Amino acid sequence: MAKIFCVANQKGGVGKTTTAVNLAAGLAQLDQRVLLVDLDPQGNATMGAGINKSELEASVYEVLLGLADIKTACKTDGNGGFHVLPANRELAGAEVEMVELDNREKRLKDALATVDAEYDFVLIDCPPALSMLTLNGLCAAHGVIIPMQCEYYALEGLSDLVNTIKKVHAKLNTDLKIIGLLRVMFDPRMTLSQQVSAQLEQHFGDKVFKTIIPRNVRLAEAPSYGMPGVSFDPSSKGAQAYIAFGAEMVQRIKSM
């Protein structure tokens, strides 16, 4: 059985897609079978994995509406390390079209069930809002990985997301839980970053991943080349951090 994780945060610009793409690449380097699901109509995870979103014959949009089989829609990333269920702007229309469909919150879960045995990890890159798409991701997942910057406003957004996860757990998916908080774009020279990091460890304990992703130029450059940072510059501090995070994830799911 694949372990399915949402990479989610209701705040935008927190490295969510960077985390999803690089964790997928990092896990693939550790010989894990990985599927990355792009649930964001912007299609940034799709492009970051080296897939041209404007040339898709089928995408997650068709899968959610029952117009295409998930195996048909999946692509291999540009480096061949993992599979991608891609997205493009068409996905924005799914919000409206799914309203009238049966079992609308669990369309993605049903689709993933058909390929469950083929992967060790399924990572879902959710849009930065509580929408029908995000709800599909949360209903399909065993847990949520929350990337966050160590800033004051990030703490406020975190409380909203935790409440959302609790509601979904209570009403739609009793398997759902927070797997961990990942500190990203971390600058140890900033006192505020250190203070917020310490607060997270104090309040969430072992829910905070030991791995910390530093602020890194090479990670930021990689998407423009259609590559995960892990593949673009494997020796960079950011790439090494995501590979370490992949190893930590493998260890963490052994105890689940």
CSV table of C-alpha atoms in Angstrom, one decimal:
chain,number,residue,atom,x,y,z
A,1,MET,CA,0.0,0.0,0.0
A,2,ALA,CA,1.2,3.5,-0.9
A,3,LYS,CA,1.5,6.1,1.8
A,4,ILE,CA,-0.4,9.2,0.7
A,5,PHE,CA,0.6,12.6,1.9
A,6,CYS,CA,-0.7,16.1,1.2
A,7,VAL,CA,1.8,18.9,1.1
A,8,ALA,CA,-0.4,21.7,2.3
A,9,ASN,CA,-0.5,25.2,3.7
A,10,GLN,CA,-3.3,27.7,3.3
A,11,LYS,CA,-0.7,30.5,3.1
A,12,GLY,CA,0.9,31.0,-0.3
A,13,GLY,CA,4.6,31.4,-1.1
A,14,VAL,CA,5.8,29.1,1.7
A,15,GLY,CA,7.7,26.6,-0.5
A,16,LYS,CA,4.9,24.1,-0.8
A,17,THR,CA,5.5,23.2,-4.4
A,18,THR,CA,9.3,23.3,-4.0
A,19,THR,CA,8.8,20.8,-1.1
A,20,ALA,CA,6.5,18.5,-3.0
A,21,VAL,CA,8.7,18.3,-6.1
A,22,ASN,CA,12.0,18.0,-4.3
A,23,LEU,CA,10.7,15.4,-1.8
A,24,ALA,CA,9.5,13.4,-4.8
A,25,ALA,CA,12.9,13.5,-6.4
A,26,GLY,CA,14.7,12.9,-3.1
A,27,LEU,CA,12.6,9.8,-2.3
A,28,ALA,CA,13.1,8.5,-5.9
A,29,GLN,CA,16.9,8.7,-5.3
A,30,LEU,CA,16.3,6.5,-2.3
A,31,ASP,CA,14.8,3.9,-4.6
A,32,GLN,CA,11.2,4.7,-3.5
A,33,ARG,CA,8.4,4.4,-6.1
A,34,VAL,CA,6.8,7.9,-6.1
A,35,LEU,CA,3.8,9.5,-7.7
A,36,LEU,CA,3.5,13.3,-7.5
A,37,VAL,CA,-0.1,14.6,-7.9
A,38,ASP,CA,-0.4,18.3,-8.9
A,39,LEU,CA,-3.7,19.6,-7.6
A,40,ASP,CA,-3.0,23.2,-8.2
A,41,PRO,CA,-4.4,24.8,-11.4
A,42,GLN,CA,-1.3,26.9,-11.7
A,43,GLY,CA,0.5,23.6,-12.6
A,44,ASN,CA,3.8,24.7,-11.0
A,45,ALA,CA,4.7,21.2,-9.7
A,46,THR,CA,4.0,19.9,-13.3
A,47,MET,CA,6.4,22.4,-14.8
A,48,GLY,CA,8.9,22.0,-12.0
A,49,ALA,CA,9.1,18.3,-12.8
A,50,GLY,CA,9.9,19.0,-16.4
A,51,ILE,CA,6.5,18.4,-18.0
A,52,ASN,CA,5.0,21.0,-20.3
A,53,LYS,CA,1.5,21.7,-18.9
A,54,SER,CA,0.3,23.2,-22.2
A,55,GLU,CA,0.8,19.9,-24.1
A,56,LEU,CA,-1.1,17.6,-21.9
A,57,GLU,CA,-3.6,15.2,-23.6
A,58,ALA,CA,-5.0,14.2,-20.1
A,59,SER,CA,-4.4,15.6,-16.7
A,60,VAL,CA,-5.7,15.3,-13.1
A,61,TYR,CA,-8.7,17.4,-14.4
A,62,GLU,CA,-9.9,14.5,-16.6
A,63,VAL,CA,-9.2,12.0,-13.8
A,64,LEU,CA,-11.3,13.8,-11.3
A,65,LEU,CA,-14.2,14.1,-13.7
A,66,GLY,CA,-14.0,10.4,-14.7
A,67,LEU,CA,-13.0,11.3,-18.3
A,68,ALA,CA,-9.6,9.6,-18.2
A,69,ASP,CA,-7.9,6.7,-16.4
A,70,ILE,CA,-5.1,7.7,-13.9
A,71,LYS,CA,-2.6,5.5,-15.6
A,72,THR,CA,-3.3,7.2,-19.0
A,73,ALA,CA,-2.9,10.7,-17.4
A,74,CYS,CA,0.4,10.0,-15.5
A,75,LYS,CA,3.7,11.2,-17.0
A,76,THR,CA,7.3,10.5,-16.1
A,77,ASP,CA,9.2,13.5,-14.8
A,78,GLY,CA,12.0,14.9,-17.0
A,79,ASN,CA,14.7,12.8,-15.2
A,80,GLY,CA,12.7,9.6,-15.1
A,81,GLY,CA,12.8,9.3,-11.4
A,82,PHE,CA,9.2,9.5,-10.5
A,83,HIS,CA,5.7,9.7,-12.0
A,84,VAL,CA,3.5,12.8,-12.1
A,85,LEU,CA,-0.2,13.2,-12.4
A,86,PRO,CA,-0.1,16.7,-14.0
A,87,ALA,CA,-2.3,19.8,-13.9
A,88,ASN,CA,-3.0,22.8,-16.0
A,89,ARG,CA,-5.5,25.7,-16.0
A,90,GLU,CA,-8.4,23.4,-17.0
A,91,LEU,CA,-8.3,22.2,-13.4
A,92,ALA,CA,-9.8,25.5,-12.2
A,93,GLY,CA,-13.0,24.5,-13.9
A,94,ALA,CA,-13.2,21.3,-11.9
A,95,GLU,CA,-14.2,23.2,-8.8
A,96,VAL,CA,-17.6,24.1,-10.5
A,97,GLU,CA,-18.1,20.8,-12.4
A,98,MET,CA,-17.5,18.6,-9.4
A,99,VAL,CA,-20.2,20.2,-7.3
A,100,GLU,CA,-22.9,18.1,-9.0
A,101,LEU,CA,-21.0,14.8,-9.0
A,102,ASP,CA,-21.5,12.0,-6.6
A,103,ASN,CA,-18.9,11.5,-3.9
A,104,ARG,CA,-17.3,14.7,-5.0
A,105,GLU,CA,-14.9,15.0,-2.0
A,106,LYS,CA,-13.4,11.5,-2.7
A,107,ARG,CA,-12.9,11.5,-6.4
A,108,LEU,CA,-9.1,11.6,-6.1
A,109,LYS,CA,-9.1,8.9,-3.4
A,110,ASP,CA,-11.1,6.6,-5.6
A,111,ALA,CA,-8.7,7.2,-8.5
A,112,LEU,CA,-5.6,6.6,-6.4
A,113,ALA,CA,-7.0,3.3,-5.1
A,114,THR,CA,-6.6,1.9,-8.6
A,115,VAL,CA,-2.8,2.4,-8.6
A,116,ASP,CA,-2.2,1.9,-4.8
A,117,ALA,CA,0.1,-1.1,-5.2
A,118,GLU,CA,2.3,0.5,-7.7
A,119,TYR,CA,3.8,3.2,-5.4
A,120,ASP,CA,5.5,3.5,-2.1
A,121,PHE,CA,4.7,7.2,-1.8
A,122,VAL,CA,2.0,9.5,-3.3
A,123,LEU,CA,2.6,13.2,-2.7
A,124,ILE,CA,-0.2,15.6,-3.4
A,125,ASP,CA,0.7,19.3,-4.0
A,126,CYS,CA,-2.5,21.2,-2.8
A,127,PRO,CA,-3.5,24.7,-3.8
A,128,PRO,CA,-3.1,27.4,-1.1
A,129,ALA,CA,-6.8,27.6,-0.2
A,130,LEU,CA,-9.4,25.3,1.3
A,131,SER,CA,-11.2,24.4,-1.9
A,132,MET,CA,-12.9,21.3,-3.4
A,133,LEU,CA,-9.5,20.4,-4.8
A,134,THR,CA,-7.7,20.7,-1.4
A,135,LEU,CA,-10.6,18.8,0.2
A,136,ASN,CA,-10.0,15.9,-2.4
A,137,GLY,CA,-6.4,15.9,-1.4
A,138,LEU,CA,-7.1,15.8,2.3
A,139,CYS,CA,-9.7,13.0,1.9
A,140,ALA,CA,-7.3,10.9,-0.1
A,141,ALA,CA,-4.3,11.3,2.3
A,142,HIS,CA,-3.0,9.4,5.3
A,143,GLY,CA,-1.3,12.5,6.6
A,144,VAL,CA,-0.3,16.1,5.9
A,145,ILE,CA,3.2,17.6,5.6
A,146,ILE,CA,3.1,21.3,6.4
A,147,PRO,CA,6.0,23.4,5.0
A,148,MET,CA,6.3,26.7,6.8
A,149,GLN,CA,8.6,29.6,7.1
A,150,CYS,CA,9.7,30.6,10.6
A,151,GLU,CA,7.9,33.9,10.6
A,152,TYR,CA,5.2,35.4,12.8
A,153,TYR,CA,2.4,35.3,10.2
A,154,ALA,CA,3.2,31.7,9.4
A,155,LEU,CA,2.1,30.8,13.0
A,156,GLU,CA,-1.2,32.4,12.5
A,157,GLY,CA,-1.8,30.6,9.3
A,158,LEU,CA,-0.8,27.3,10.9
A,159,SER,CA,-3.6,27.5,13.5
A,160,ASP,CA,-6.2,27.8,10.7
A,161,LEU,CA,-4.7,24.8,8.8
A,162,VAL,CA,-4.7,22.7,12.0
A,163,ASN,CA,-8.4,23.5,12.5
A,164,THR,CA,-9.2,22.5,8.9
A,165,ILE,CA,-7.4,19.2,9.3
A,166,LYS,CA,-9.3,18.5,12.5
A,167,LYS,CA,-12.6,19.1,10.8
A,168,VAL,CA,-11.7,16.9,7.8
A,169,HIS,CA,-10.5,14.2,10.2
A,170,ALA,CA,-13.8,14.3,12.2
A,171,LYS,CA,-16.2,14.4,9.2
A,172,LEU,CA,-14.6,12.9,6.1
A,173,ASN,CA,-11.3,11.1,6.7
A,174,THR,CA,-10.5,9.5,10.1
A,175,ASP,CA,-7.1,8.4,8.9
A,176,LEU,CA,-5.9,12.0,8.4
A,177,LYS,CA,-3.3,13.4,10.7
A,178,ILE,CA,-0.5,15.8,10.7
A,179,ILE,CA,2.7,13.9,9.8
A,180,GLY,CA,5.0,16.8,10.5
A,181,LEU,CA,6.0,20.4,10.1
A,182,LEU,CA,8.9,21.2,7.8
A,183,ARG,CA,10.9,24.4,8.4
A,184,VAL,CA,11.7,25.8,5.0
A,185,MET,CA,13.6,28.8,3.6
A,186,PHE,CA,15.3,28.9,7.0
A,187,ASP,CA,17.9,31.6,7.7
A,188,PRO,CA,19.8,30.8,11.0
A,189,ARG,CA,21.2,34.4,11.0
A,190,MET,CA,17.7,35.8,11.8
A,191,THR,CA,16.8,35.9,15.5
A,192,LEU,CA,13.1,35.7,14.7
A,193,SER,CA,13.6,32.5,12.7
A,194,GLN,CA,15.3,30.9,15.6
A,195,GLN,CA,12.6,32.0,18.0
A,196,VAL,CA,9.7,30.7,15.9
A,197,SER,CA,11.6,27.5,15.3
A,198,ALA,CA,12.0,27.0,19.1
A,199,GLN,CA,8.3,27.8,19.5
A,200,LEU,CA,7.3,25.1,17.0
A,201,GLU,CA,9.5,22.5,18.7
A,202,GLN,CA,8.0,23.5,22.1
A,203,HIS,CA,4.3,23.2,21.0
A,204,PHE,CA,4.5,20.4,18.4
A,205,GLY,CA,7.4,18.3,19.8
A,206,ASP,CA,8.3,15.3,17.6
A,207,LYS,CA,5.8,16.5,14.9
A,208,VAL,CA,8.5,19.0,13.8
A,209,PHE,CA,10.8,17.3,11.3
A,210,LYS,CA,14.5,17.3,12.4
A,211,THR,CA,15.5,18.2,8.8
A,212,ILE,CA,15.6,22.0,8.1
A,213,ILE,CA,15.5,23.3,4.6
A,214,PRO,CA,17.8,26.4,4.2
A,215,ARG,CA,17.1,29.4,2.0
A,216,ASN,CA,19.0,28.4,-1.1
A,217,VAL,CA,19.4,30.1,-4.5
A,218,ARG,CA,19.9,26.8,-6.4
A,219,LEU,CA,16.5,25.6,-5.3
A,220,ALA,CA,14.9,28.8,-6.5
A,221,GLU,CA,16.6,28.5,-9.9
A,222,ALA,CA,15.8,24.9,-10.6
A,223,PRO,CA,12.1,25.3,-11.7
A,224,SER,CA,13.1,27.6,-14.6
A,225,TYR,CA,15.1,24.7,-16.0
A,226,GLY,CA,12.2,22.3,-15.5
A,227,MET,CA,14.1,20.3,-12.9
A,228,PRO,CA,13.8,19.6,-9.1
A,229,GLY,CA,16.6,21.3,-7.2
A,230,VAL,CA,17.7,17.8,-6.1
A,231,SER,CA,18.5,17.0,-9.7
A,232,PHE,CA,19.6,20.4,-10.9
A,233,ASP,CA,22.4,20.8,-8.4
A,234,PRO,CA,22.7,17.7,-6.2
A,235,SER,CA,25.6,19.2,-4.2
A,236,SER,CA,23.8,22.3,-3.1
A,237,LYS,CA,22.8,22.7,0.5
A,238,GLY,CA,19.1,22.8,-0.5
A,239,ALA,CA,19.3,19.6,-2.5
A,240,GLN,CA,21.2,17.8,0.3
A,241,ALA,CA,18.6,19.0,2.8
A,242,TYR,CA,15.7,17.5,0.7
A,243,ILE,CA,17.5,14.2,0.3
A,244,ALA,CA,17.9,14.1,4.0
A,245,PHE,CA,14.2,14.9,4.4
A,246,GLY,CA,13.4,12.0,2.1
A,247,ALA,CA,15.4,9.7,4.3
A,248,GLU,CA,13.6,11.1,7.4
A,249,MET,CA,10.2,10.5,5.8
A,250,VAL,CA,11.2,6.8,5.0
A,251,GLN,CA,12.1,6.3,8.6
A,252,ARG,CA,9.0,8.1,9.9
A,253,ILE,CA,6.5,6.0,8.0
A,254,LYS,CA,8.1,2.8,9.3
A,255,SER,CA,6.7,3.8,12.7
A,256,MET,CA,3.2,4.6,11.4
